[in-house]
Structures are given as C-alpha cells and as structure tokens.
Amino acid sequence: MGSPHATWSGTAVVSEQFRPEQKGAWLALRDIALIVPRIFRYLWEVAPAMLAIQCVLMFVTAVIPAVIVWMTKVIIDTVVGAASENLAWSAVFLPVAVIFGLWIFQALCDAVSGFTDHMFGEKIWYAAYQRILDKAGALDVAFYETPRFYDQLHHANEQIHRMSNICHSSMNLIQQSFSMIAMVSLLSILHPLAIVVLVATALPRIFMEGHQARKRFDLNAELIRNDRLIDYMKRLLTARDSVKEVRTFRLRDLFVGRFERYRDLYIGKLRQLMLHFLRYNMALNLLSLVGVASIWAYAVFQAVLARITIGDLALVFQAAQNSRASLAGLISSGGRVYENALFATRFFDLMDLDPQSVEGALAPPQADPPAPLPARVERGIEFRNVSFKYPASDGLILDDVSFTIPAGKKVAIVGENGAGKTTLVKLVSRLYDPTQGSVLLDGRDLKDYDLRAYRCGVSVVYQDFFRYDLSAADNVGLGEVDAIGERERVESAAEKAGADDIIERLPNGYETILGKTFDEGVDLSGGEWQHLAIARAFMSDAQILILDEPTAAVDAFREHRLYEQFAEMAADKTVVFISHRFSTVRMADLIVVIENGRAIEVGSHEELMAREGKYAAMFSTQAARYR
C-alpha cells in the first residue's frame, strides 16, 4: 500500500487519506438495516408513482412461474389420462390456454417494467446528483482546500447509481422470496425433506455473498485515491487548459504511462480478489447442483414405484431446478442489497456531512437572529488583531493584522507576492473566518451578520476570476444574478467596464456564446475576459467593492482609466483594491502595506512617501523603470 504522502513519481497510489469507517459485520448489518428504509423514503420522495408501479408488478409476476409449473403438471397428467382412459382431449386445451395467457401477461408486465425501470433510474440519478450539488454548494470554501473532501465527494458521485440499484435488488429480493416460497411449496408433493436438502445445499452461499460484497466495498475504499488519479490523468490528457503544455513539453507518454500504472494496479487487485472468489463460487455451485440431483434421483425412484404420477415427476424436476434458481437469485439479491447499501452509505455520509467538520469552516452566526446588513455602511471595516492560516496548513498567512478601511473610501492593499493580500480579500468577503482576532463591519463582528445578506453587500473581482462559457450577457449579468435578465442593466455595466465595444464586435453581440466548450463559442483574449469580469462588479449594488488585481492582463493606460471609472461610479461605496501598479495605487485615499503577513504601514500616498519606508522604496523602484 502506498504512503499517505505519495506523489506522482510514477508509483500507483493507494489512498490512506480517506476511508469510510471500518466496522464489524454486526455493526455493518445494523447500519444497513437503518439505511435501507432511508433509501426507500428517498425513492418515495423522488418518484412515488413509479415506485408503486414497480412494487405492484413485482408482486404480480412473482407467482407466475409457479403457476406455469403447476399447469404443466396438469397438462401432462391430463394427456396421460386422455391416452389411457379415453378422456376428452379438449380438457387439455384449458390449461394450455392458461399458460399462453400467463406468458402474454408476463410479457406485457416485462414491457411496462422495462419502461418504468428505465425512467425510475433516470429520475433517481438526477435527483441524487442534484442533492450532491446542493450539498456541495452549501459547504464552505474550506472544504475545497482539503483533499479528503474531494475523496468523499468522488465516493458519493461514483455511487449514485446504487440508489436505484438497491431499489431493484430489494424488490428482486422480495420477488424471489415469493417465487421461491411458491416453488418450494410444490416440492412438498414429493417429500418435505426435499425442501430441507435444497435449502441446506444453498445456505453457505448466503455467507459468501456477504463476504464478497464487503471485500468489494473495502477494495473500492482502498483504491479511491488511485481512482481519482486515473480520472486526473484522463483530464490532463483531454482538457483544453492543459493541452498546450502537454504538447509543448511532450507529456503525453508520461501521463499515459501513469494512467496505465494506476489502471493496472486496480485491475491487478480486482483480478486477485475475483480469483479468490472463483474457487469458492465453483464449490458452492457444485454443492447446490448435488442437492438438485439428489431430489431428482429420489423423484425418479418414487415414479418408478408409481408413488407419484408422471406429471408429478415433471413438476418436481421443474420445481427443483426453479427453486434452486430462485434460491440462488434470492441469495444473490440479498448480497446485492447488502453491497448496494454499503456503497449507498457514502451518498448519505456526504448528505450528513457536518458543515463544521473541516478546520477553517465558517462559524455559525453568533447573534440569534443574525443581524441584518446595515442599509448604509457608516464606520467601515476593521481588522482587529487578525491572524489566519489555511486548513491543513501550519504556517500563518496573516499574523496579528490590525487596520481600518473607512466607509466610503478607496483603499489600496500593496505588498510582494505571497504577502497575504488576497487572503485579506477572502476575509473581507467572508469566504473564511480569522483563525484569531476579528473582522468587524460598523463595529460588529462579521459572524453576527446574516451570511447571505452580507455577501449580497460585497462584490468581488478576483485575480483568478472564472470564465463562463455562456453568453456574453450572462457573463456580465452573473454579477447580480437576480437582475441577469435585465438587458439595460447588463449593457450599462458593460459600458462602465469598457466591455461594450468588445461585446459589440462579437458575431451575435450579447447573445454570443463565449469560450470553446460549445461549437458556436467565440474565445476572447485574457484582457477581454478581464473586462467582462470587471463588468460583473458594475452589475452589483453592493456597498463594498473589492478588486483583487483584476486588471493584470490590461495595459497600464486602460487599467488607470478603469480605476478612474470605478472611483467615479463608486463615489458612495467602499472600494478595496489590490494592484502592483503604483500609478493606480496612488489614487487611493488610504494605502495598506502588507509584508510577511503583517500590516507594516498604513497611510495616504503622501504620508507613506514622506515616511521613506517600504512603500516609498517600492514606489521609487517601479517609477525608476519608466524614467
């Protein structure tokens, strides 16, 4: 098994980071006894009519095979009687007609069952996936910083189909039970011990089915990280974002080789497991066949002694074989219920995931009820002795930071790469809470405010903004999703950001699909994408605007003009921006200098230049490049 710290050195990786809780057999059975009813409640919520139809069809078709076997006996005995005792041959036609009628009815039931089964499976899959999306969307950003969460999310996604599978296997279990009871009852015509022999020779398979299900579950858990690496290699070789470097650095053979190694590890372990099962399955199959053969031999002996009729003999032959098949199907269905329930627990583990179970998750509101966002920010935002480190990290990104962003002012945050500037932005937008200290708005901790209301009051353009392969109008309108359909507002936001001329040059204007995901998509340059991202900020009525170096791909002239537009349009708003261009930074009312996670200087451009400290040195160094 690989190390928990294994890298991509070419060695296949076995996951030790995330494992579903290991439990004994009785605890696992107890959990399954709880999870199966929960799954059926979920299925009833998703598609009650289809679930009801499936249940009815199951009960109706369960007894048909036994009735056909009985009618076959009647036909044989009638034929023998008609030949030997000159009975009317017409007496044979009724049971034959009944059998044909049952065949037709069963065919109709199978057709209806096939339709409902397919539609039922689709509804269950999409409903389950929607719940995964809802859950993932409700969890804090901190979860997305932890590989363990991605393992768990991968587990849940991969096992969605188990939701419908457990319904089918449970219904099959019940159906096979009814069918087996009906078939086994027919064997009592021969001798009650025939039932005992049949069950005794099939009983060991019950334990084997449970054992095999558990082993498959454990193997899947063991290789979850390996499975994710297989998917990642596929994505590296097929994704647009990586294709340029894969070609440039000739990485295809390397990644294909690693894909093959991860794949071979999975196939090798699966083969080893299946070979382990093979010899036991062969022995159990032979044992059940011995049971059927002994019943047949005894039936032949009884027929020779004229203790049973020829029809009874045919009935016993069919009933024994069908009972064996039904009993095997019953045990197999039970094994599938057990296995599907084991895997389905992963879906419910994600649904039940505690939002506070990851380090760095946002704290629940301290005020009850949460405080509403002020209609107008009066005092501003204060960092009070704030320290912060990311989840699963030991090093502090911010260390005892204190400063104030006055309401209605333009504040620039500057510093070298890695100093902690973007982390400040994440704390202001409350993607994270401080590890120590507090961030306050108008004197109240951000934790006191309703989270949704607070985020509606903050608009952010991130340095690594997302490029939506949607229409140009959507790319702008997503900045205020409640107003995404208001074309005048979208066009006004685009004009303020200088993106209107970019959009007007597109083939279909605002309706043009952007990116290369879809056939009709039109790609943009990095600077053009940035203009659209900035336009999203202009869509918002938020009181606090944050610009995390969103103009890195824009030339200095256009950047200066954009920030002037921001200053003009946001005259009554609080604006926080990060920029490496000091010609833009000097426009700010207040400048905060961050170094090694600490706020070492705070003041206006003139004040900081007069201090001749870090800011003055950075400004002078950059200005010298343009002399």
XYZ file of C-alpha atoms in Angstrom:
627
model
C 0.000 0.000 0.000
C 1.307 3.443 -0.909
C 2.366 6.080 1.516
C -0.173 8.712 2.526
C 2.354 11.251 1.307
C 2.927 9.536 -2.041
C 3.497 11.786 -5.020
C 3.181 11.343 -8.764
C 6.590 9.822 -9.133
C 5.056 7.172 -11.314
C 4.150 4.818 -8.483
C 0.466 3.953 -8.258
C -1.137 5.472 -5.196
C -3.426 3.707 -2.757
C -5.476 6.104 -0.655
C -4.932 6.362 3.067
C -6.296 9.881 3.351
C -9.963 8.958 3.300
C -11.574 5.695 4.250
C -15.205 5.025 5.116
C -15.351 3.973 8.732
C -14.314 0.348 9.172
C -16.878 -1.657 11.146
C -17.508 -5.199 12.227
C -20.057 -7.359 10.438
C -22.823 -6.863 13.016
C -22.378 -3.088 13.113
C -22.414 -3.003 9.306
C -25.646 -5.040 9.242
C -27.181 -2.696 11.809
C -26.291 0.336 9.713
C -27.706 -1.294 6.591
C -30.933 -2.075 8.430
C -31.171 1.665 9.072
C -30.052 2.846 5.645
C -32.395 0.703 3.512
C -35.602 2.285 4.911
C -33.992 5.700 4.476
C -33.267 4.929 0.829
C -36.861 3.861 0.217
C -38.124 7.064 1.854
C -35.863 8.974 -0.512
C -37.115 6.959 -3.521
C -40.717 7.600 -2.492
C -39.999 11.355 -2.354
C -38.427 11.296 -5.821
C -40.906 9.138 -7.778
C -43.787 7.721 -5.706
C -45.919 6.619 -8.685
C -43.105 4.695 -10.369
C -42.084 3.060 -7.110
C -45.687 1.926 -6.564
C -45.910 0.526 -10.108
C -42.664 -1.382 -9.626
C -43.943 -2.899 -6.380
C -47.245 -3.984 -7.935
C -45.520 -5.578 -10.922
C -43.139 -7.366 -8.584
C -45.926 -8.972 -6.577
C -47.982 -9.874 -9.653
C -45.132 -11.538 -11.554
C -43.624 -13.331 -8.542
C -46.099 -16.233 -8.594
C -46.446 -16.659 -12.384
C -43.556 -19.198 -12.734
C -45.054 -21.415 -10.019
C -48.489 -21.296 -11.660
C -46.941 -22.256 -15.016
C -45.138 -25.223 -13.447
C -48.392 -26.387 -11.831
C -50.316 -26.018 -15.093
C -47.585 -28.038 -16.854
C -48.210 -30.879 -14.377
C -51.947 -30.637 -15.072
C -51.330 -30.828 -18.824
C -49.091 -33.906 -18.528
C -51.487 -35.736 -16.216
C -54.418 -34.854 -18.486
C -52.560 -36.078 -21.566
C -51.679 -39.371 -19.848
C -55.253 -39.755 -18.692
C -56.677 -38.960 -22.116
C -54.399 -41.565 -23.753
C -55.001 -44.343 -21.252
C -58.585 -43.776 -20.228
C -60.026 -42.311 -23.420
C -60.763 -38.951 -21.764
C -61.686 -35.935 -23.909
C -58.623 -34.251 -25.335
C -60.409 -30.907 -25.071
C -59.632 -30.977 -21.330
C -56.003 -30.272 -22.242
C -56.801 -27.037 -24.032
C -57.834 -25.066 -20.938
C -54.516 -25.389 -19.027
C -52.625 -24.772 -22.293
C -54.671 -21.600 -22.823
C -53.957 -20.544 -19.238
C -50.208 -20.949 -19.794
C -50.329 -18.952 -23.032
C -52.347 -16.270 -21.257
C -49.800 -16.112 -18.454
C -46.958 -15.811 -20.982
C -48.706 -12.914 -22.710
C -49.459 -11.241 -19.383
C -45.861 -11.692 -18.225
C -44.560 -10.210 -21.495
C -46.783 -7.144 -21.014
C -45.614 -6.787 -17.425
C -41.983 -7.057 -18.544
C -42.525 -4.310 -21.138
C -44.140 -1.979 -18.609
C -41.479 -2.858 -16.039
C -38.691 -2.111 -18.536
C -40.127 1.339 -19.232
C -40.750 2.292 -15.601
C -37.414 0.806 -14.567
C -35.504 2.989 -17.033
C -37.404 6.177 -16.196
C -37.221 5.435 -12.480
C -33.447 5.034 -12.684
C -33.046 8.327 -14.569
C -35.170 10.268 -12.077
C -33.317 8.778 -9.126
C -29.901 9.542 -10.650
C -30.666 13.174 -11.439
C -32.406 13.766 -8.110
C -29.453 12.274 -6.221
C -26.947 14.289 -8.242
C -28.948 17.450 -7.577
C -28.732 16.754 -3.854
C -24.982 16.318 -4.134
C -24.771 19.667 -5.952
C -26.953 21.323 -3.294
C -24.804 19.891 -0.504
C -21.500 20.772 -2.178
C -22.765 24.286 -2.890
C -23.762 24.770 0.738
C -20.375 23.796 2.190
C -17.774 26.426 2.953
C -14.723 27.109 0.808
C -12.594 25.457 3.492
C -13.863 22.043 2.373
C -12.433 22.701 -1.096
C -8.987 23.142 0.400
C -8.914 19.558 1.712
C -8.156 16.510 -0.494
C -10.131 14.339 1.916
C -13.325 16.164 0.919
C -12.626 15.546 -2.777
C -12.202 11.855 -1.993
C -15.547 11.843 -0.212
C -17.240 13.796 -2.997
C -15.803 11.348 -5.529
C -17.137 8.452 -3.459
C -20.647 9.921 -3.431
C -20.655 10.778 -7.155
C -19.451 7.330 -8.154
C -22.109 5.564 -6.088
C -25.240 7.472 -7.127
C -26.399 4.524 -9.216
C -26.547 2.447 -6.044
C -29.682 4.373 -5.047
C -31.730 2.830 -7.841
C -29.790 -0.439 -7.652
C -30.791 -1.003 -4.053
C -34.421 -0.459 -5.007
C -34.158 -3.053 -7.778
C -32.214 -5.528 -5.657
C -34.608 -5.103 -2.718
C -37.601 -5.682 -4.965
C -35.870 -8.655 -6.552
C -35.196 -9.981 -3.070
C -38.881 -9.802 -2.168
C -39.961 -11.120 -5.566
C -37.509 -14.009 -5.379
C -38.796 -14.756 -1.868
C -42.378 -15.081 -3.091
C -41.305 -17.054 -6.136
C -39.151 -19.377 -4.049
C -41.909 -19.954 -1.479
C -44.320 -20.850 -4.290
C -41.809 -23.178 -5.962
C -40.631 -24.830 -2.760
C -44.237 -25.466 -1.768
C -44.623 -27.560 -4.900
C -41.712 -29.744 -3.778
C -43.682 -30.817 -0.715
C -45.635 -33.070 -3.105
C -42.501 -35.219 -3.253
C -41.337 -35.060 0.381
C -40.847 -32.269 2.968
C -37.191 -33.254 3.295
C -36.664 -32.207 -0.341
C -37.075 -28.620 0.855
C -34.530 -29.165 3.645
C -31.989 -30.636 1.197
C -32.432 -27.751 -1.240
C -32.048 -25.056 1.420
C -29.138 -26.793 3.179
C -27.085 -27.056 -0.006
C -27.715 -23.373 -0.850
C -27.283 -21.896 2.629
C -23.456 -21.482 2.558
C -23.816 -19.060 -0.370
C -25.520 -16.537 1.912
C -22.320 -16.043 3.902
C -20.216 -15.975 0.741
C -22.382 -13.242 -0.834
C -21.984 -11.044 2.235
C -18.247 -11.726 2.373
C -17.781 -10.861 -1.309
C -19.840 -7.664 -1.017
C -17.736 -6.480 1.903
C -14.476 -7.290 0.123
C -15.550 -5.322 -2.967
C -16.516 -2.389 -0.763
C -13.161 -2.473 1.050
C -11.247 -2.654 -2.241
C -13.103 0.363 -3.588
C -12.325 2.302 -0.416
C -8.673 1.276 -0.547
C -8.251 2.491 -4.120
C -10.328 5.687 -4.030
C -7.272 7.948 -4.385
C -5.935 5.722 -7.154
C -9.310 6.052 -8.901
C -9.148 9.841 -8.626
C -5.647 9.824 -10.106
C -6.918 7.793 -13.074
C -9.573 10.459 -13.654
C -6.995 13.215 -13.255
C -4.647 11.693 -15.832
C -7.584 11.448 -18.252
C -8.444 15.086 -17.595
C -4.853 16.257 -18.122
C -4.753 14.487 -21.477
C -8.115 15.742 -22.711
C -8.745 19.160 -21.110
C -8.287 22.397 -23.023
C -6.467 24.114 -20.155
C -3.674 21.547 -20.135
C -3.414 20.601 -23.800
C -0.865 23.321 -24.685
C 1.669 22.305 -22.059
C 1.084 18.602 -22.675
C 2.040 19.186 -26.316
C 4.830 21.684 -25.652
C 6.615 19.615 -23.022
C 5.819 16.269 -24.673
C 3.948 14.990 -21.630
C 1.581 12.597 -23.395
C 3.680 9.467 -22.916
C 4.381 10.323 -19.271
C 0.715 10.827 -18.385
C -0.475 7.861 -20.443
C 2.141 5.731 -18.680
C 0.909 6.836 -15.269
C -2.673 6.243 -16.334
C -1.700 2.694 -17.293
C 0.076 2.101 -13.972
C -2.868 3.348 -11.907
C -5.225 1.306 -14.092
C -3.047 -1.820 -13.810
C -2.981 -1.503 -10.035
C -6.789 -1.500 -9.956
C -7.128 -4.373 -12.442
C -4.476 -6.412 -10.637
C -6.116 -6.071 -7.238
C -9.548 -6.761 -8.734
C -8.251 -9.876 -10.507
C -6.684 -11.099 -7.277
C -9.976 -10.617 -5.457
C -12.069 -12.299 -8.178
C -9.739 -15.305 -8.327
C -10.111 -15.592 -4.557
C -13.904 -15.727 -5.044
C -13.796 -18.087 -8.032
C -12.885 -21.314 -6.257
C -15.478 -20.769 -3.544
C -18.208 -19.955 -6.079
C -17.418 -23.102 -8.084
C -17.607 -25.265 -4.952
C -20.908 -23.715 -3.859
C -22.431 -24.149 -7.331
C -21.477 -27.826 -7.319
C -22.974 -28.252 -3.843
C -26.325 -26.797 -4.924
C -26.343 -28.985 -8.047
C -25.768 -32.038 -5.858
C -28.851 -31.039 -3.875
C -30.998 -30.783 -7.011
C -29.602 -34.062 -8.388
C -30.470 -35.914 -5.174
C -34.037 -34.583 -5.339
C -34.351 -35.647 -8.980
C -32.995 -39.131 -8.212
C -35.453 -39.571 -5.360
C -38.331 -38.362 -7.587
C -37.413 -40.868 -10.323
C -37.323 -43.623 -7.714
C -40.765 -42.638 -6.462
C -42.161 -42.503 -10.011
C -40.795 -45.970 -10.798
C -42.642 -47.252 -7.725
C -45.792 -45.479 -9.020
C -45.993 -43.386 -5.850
C -46.154 -40.186 -7.921
C -47.552 -39.512 -11.378
C -45.588 -38.592 -14.498
C -46.989 -35.100 -14.113
C -45.725 -35.004 -10.537
C -42.305 -36.110 -11.770
C -42.223 -33.276 -14.333
C -43.394 -30.866 -11.645
C -40.625 -31.953 -9.261
C -37.997 -31.659 -11.988
C -39.066 -28.117 -12.841
C -39.792 -27.053 -9.270
C -36.419 -28.310 -8.001
C -34.498 -26.568 -10.753
C -36.586 -23.385 -10.482
C -36.359 -23.471 -6.703
C -32.583 -23.721 -6.954
C -32.557 -20.762 -9.355
C -34.972 -18.789 -7.160
C -32.978 -19.566 -4.031
C -29.742 -18.585 -5.788
C -31.451 -15.420 -7.023
C -32.764 -14.724 -3.539
C -29.305 -15.060 -2.001
C -27.745 -13.058 -4.835
C -30.355 -10.316 -4.405
C -29.663 -10.286 -0.685
C -25.963 -9.918 -1.425
C -26.666 -7.060 -3.823
C -28.885 -5.348 -1.249
C -26.050 -5.638 1.260
C -23.423 -4.401 -1.217
C -25.552 -1.570 -2.611
C -26.454 -0.464 0.899
C -22.771 -0.427 1.847
C -21.959 1.780 -1.113
C -25.083 3.921 -0.701
C -23.899 4.899 2.772
C -21.300 7.043 1.002
C -24.050 9.159 -0.553
C -25.719 9.655 2.825
C -22.356 10.236 4.519
C -21.965 13.255 2.248
C -25.564 14.382 2.838
C -24.982 14.139 6.603
C -21.591 15.852 6.477
C -21.293 18.341 9.323
C -20.623 21.841 7.901
C -18.286 22.406 10.850
C -16.301 19.191 10.373
C -13.412 20.837 8.492
C -10.884 23.172 10.022
C -11.497 26.706 8.792
C -15.246 26.291 8.136
C -17.257 29.416 8.830
C -18.616 29.692 12.334
C -22.410 29.722 12.738
C -23.983 33.141 13.442
C -23.113 34.450 16.882
C -26.272 36.570 17.033
C -29.736 34.993 17.170
C -31.318 36.069 14.950
C -28.400 37.156 12.749
C -28.021 40.907 12.398
C -29.243 42.445 9.111
C -26.744 44.206 6.914
C -26.725 47.992 7.554
C -28.627 49.926 4.912
C -25.538 52.114 4.673
C -22.069 51.355 5.991
C -21.165 54.192 8.359
C -17.843 53.356 10.018
C -16.253 50.809 7.700
C -14.380 47.539 8.074
C -11.885 46.919 10.864
C -9.248 44.199 11.114
C -8.594 43.704 14.810
C -5.584 41.533 15.712
C -6.349 39.169 12.849
C -4.260 36.040 12.303
C -5.092 33.370 9.737
C -3.839 30.070 8.405
C -5.425 27.887 5.743
C -6.910 24.477 6.638
C -4.372 21.657 6.924
C -1.562 24.228 6.977
C 0.730 25.141 9.855
C 2.107 28.460 8.652
C 0.310 31.733 9.387
C -0.583 33.734 6.274
C -1.637 36.743 8.364
C -0.131 37.500 11.753
C -1.791 39.970 14.167
C -3.022 42.344 11.456
C -4.876 45.491 12.570
C -6.092 48.373 10.399
C -9.359 50.045 9.370
C -10.951 50.508 5.942
C -13.040 53.684 6.359
C -16.543 53.695 4.903
C -16.812 55.368 1.505
C -13.039 55.468 0.961
C -10.815 53.894 -1.673
C -8.242 51.672 -0.008
C -5.311 50.016 -1.790
C -3.530 46.966 -0.419
C 0.011 46.501 -1.671
C 2.851 44.130 -0.995
C 5.018 41.485 -2.578
C 3.594 38.225 -3.910
C 2.652 35.851 -1.103
C 2.450 38.628 1.476
C -1.218 37.846 2.277
C -3.080 40.458 0.215
C -5.575 38.073 -1.403
C -6.174 36.403 1.966
C -7.323 39.776 3.311
C -9.820 39.931 0.442
C -11.139 36.442 1.289
C -11.660 37.504 4.895
C -13.480 40.699 3.903
C -15.777 38.745 1.563
C -16.132 36.158 4.369
C -15.039 33.139 2.444
C -13.067 32.399 5.617
C -13.119 33.496 9.242
C -9.939 34.580 11.022
C -8.065 31.917 12.945
C -7.616 34.536 15.664
C -8.929 38.060 16.059
C -11.956 39.616 14.385
C -13.085 41.382 11.220
C -15.785 43.921 12.036
C -18.290 45.872 9.962
C -19.532 49.032 11.654
C -18.222 47.719 14.944
C -19.908 44.304 14.753
C -18.128 41.033 14.057
C -18.917 39.710 10.578
C -20.043 36.500 12.280
C -23.020 38.412 13.711
C -24.450 39.209 10.271
C -26.651 37.031 8.114
C -24.138 35.425 5.736
C -26.286 35.609 2.605
C -27.223 39.245 3.241
C -23.593 40.176 3.908
C -22.349 38.564 0.709
C -25.041 40.425 -1.237
C -23.427 43.593 0.118
C -19.960 42.703 -1.172
C -18.909 42.429 -4.820
C -15.509 40.955 -5.699
C -13.472 40.674 -8.890
C -10.825 38.056 -8.196
C -7.418 37.827 -9.819
C -8.261 34.266 -10.864
C -11.786 35.154 -11.986
C -13.781 32.449 -13.755
C -14.505 32.402 -17.480
C -18.063 31.229 -18.036
C -18.657 29.508 -21.365
C -22.080 31.130 -21.528
C -23.401 34.115 -23.440
C -21.695 37.483 -23.126
C -24.854 38.820 -21.475
C -24.720 36.042 -18.879
C -21.026 36.677 -18.218
C -21.910 40.220 -17.208
C -25.304 39.539 -15.623
C -23.952 36.910 -13.228
C -22.622 39.801 -11.145
C -26.186 40.314 -9.908
C -27.989 37.065 -10.550
C -31.407 38.464 -9.591
C -31.088 41.002 -12.413
C -29.463 38.735 -15.008
C -32.408 39.148 -17.392
C -32.409 42.969 -17.272
C -30.688 43.794 -20.552
C -30.425 47.568 -19.958
C -28.643 46.979 -16.676
C -26.317 44.417 -18.285
C -25.421 46.798 -21.108
C -24.879 49.664 -18.653
C -22.491 47.532 -16.567
C -20.581 46.513 -19.708
C -20.266 50.144 -20.780
C -18.934 51.213 -17.378
C -16.287 48.483 -17.545
C -15.268 49.325 -21.109
C -16.523 45.922 -22.270
C -19.331 47.196 -24.512
C -17.088 47.662 -27.553
C -15.700 44.126 -27.064
C -19.204 42.656 -26.968
C -20.464 44.671 -29.916
C -17.711 43.196 -32.114
C -18.889 39.648 -31.370
C -20.905 37.821 -34.079
C -24.166 37.879 -32.112
C -23.408 40.672 -29.703
C -24.615 39.974 -26.182
C -26.091 36.626 -27.261
C -22.719 35.272 -28.441
C -21.618 32.147 -26.599
C -18.074 32.578 -25.296
C -15.270 30.048 -24.848
C -14.528 26.862 -26.743
C -16.702 24.386 -24.863
C -19.507 24.612 -27.430
C -19.383 24.622 -31.223
C -20.669 28.184 -31.565
C -18.347 29.544 -28.872
C -16.050 32.511 -29.510
C -12.923 32.815 -27.376
C -11.575 36.114 -26.047
C -8.143 37.354 -25.110
C -7.099 37.487 -21.465
C -7.662 41.244 -21.292
C -11.107 40.967 -22.883
C -12.143 38.317 -20.387
C -10.964 40.634 -17.599
C -13.168 43.452 -18.874
C -16.179 41.133 -18.658
C -15.190 40.101 -15.134
C -14.984 43.762 -14.121
C -18.358 44.398 -15.766
C -19.826 41.824 -13.380
C -18.773 44.036 -10.474
C -20.569 47.014 -12.045
C -23.777 44.935 -12.122
C -23.883 44.851 -8.338
C -25.472 47.354 -5.960
C -23.099 46.181 -3.229
C -21.796 48.782 -0.793
C -18.343 47.195 -0.712
C -16.391 46.606 -3.938
C -13.210 44.527 -3.920
C -10.801 44.334 -6.850
C -8.148 41.662 -6.387
C -5.732 42.643 -9.144
C -8.362 42.062 -11.851
C -6.505 44.119 -14.460
C -3.274 42.117 -14.671
C -3.832 41.404 -18.391
C -4.856 45.002 -19.181
C -2.347 47.633 -20.236
C -1.461 50.420 -17.781
C -3.484 53.055 -19.641
C -6.705 51.026 -19.687
C -6.159 49.979 -16.079
C -5.848 53.603 -14.979
C -8.999 54.505 -16.891
C -10.894 51.577 -15.382
C -9.940 52.556 -11.850
C -10.971 56.129 -12.541
C -14.338 54.773 -13.683
C -14.543 52.705 -10.533
C -13.793 55.736 -8.411
C -16.440 57.757 -10.271
C -19.166 55.080 -10.233
C -18.420 54.035 -6.661
C -18.219 57.500 -5.150
C -20.532 56.498 -2.281
C -19.125 52.981 -1.864
C -16.217 51.453 -0.012
C -13.641 50.187 -2.508
C -10.735 47.874 -1.691
C -8.304 47.055 -4.457
C -5.026 45.235 -4.902
C -2.630 46.340 -7.623
C 1.064 46.156 -8.392
C 0.941 49.344 -10.462
C 1.685 52.268 -8.176
C 0.368 54.807 -10.654
C -3.037 53.305 -9.838
C -2.347 52.782 -6.146
C -1.662 56.475 -5.545
C -5.310 57.197 -6.447
C -6.362 55.545 -3.161
C -7.411 57.540 -0.103
C -5.598 55.033 2.085
C -2.820 52.522 1.373
C -2.072 49.426 3.472
C 1.336 47.790 3.015
C 1.460 44.060 3.805
C 4.750 42.270 4.375
C 5.146 38.691 5.633
C 1.527 38.631 6.744
C 1.676 41.852 8.761
C 0.378 45.380 8.107
C 3.609 47.328 8.418
C 2.479 50.705 7.016
C -0.901 52.458 6.722
C -1.455 55.945 5.309
C -2.025 58.061 2.213
C 0.437 58.113 -0.676
C 1.940 61.367 0.511
C 2.238 60.171 4.116
C 3.924 56.914 3.152
C 6.326 58.608 0.752
C 7.311 61.057 3.476
C 7.951 58.142 5.831
C 10.528 56.735 3.378
C 9.731 53.172 4.389
C 8.750 50.046 2.477
C 6.098 51.747 0.347
C 8.392 54.571 -0.694
C 11.073 52.059 -1.698
C 8.610 50.007 -3.775
C 7.159 53.093 -5.448
C 10.577 54.538 -6.281
C 11.803 51.215 -7.669
C 8.824 50.899 -10.019
C 8.932 54.577 -11.033
C 12.616 54.225 -11.966
C 11.647 51.703 -14.666
C 9.718 54.362 -16.566
C 12.389 57.074 -16.468
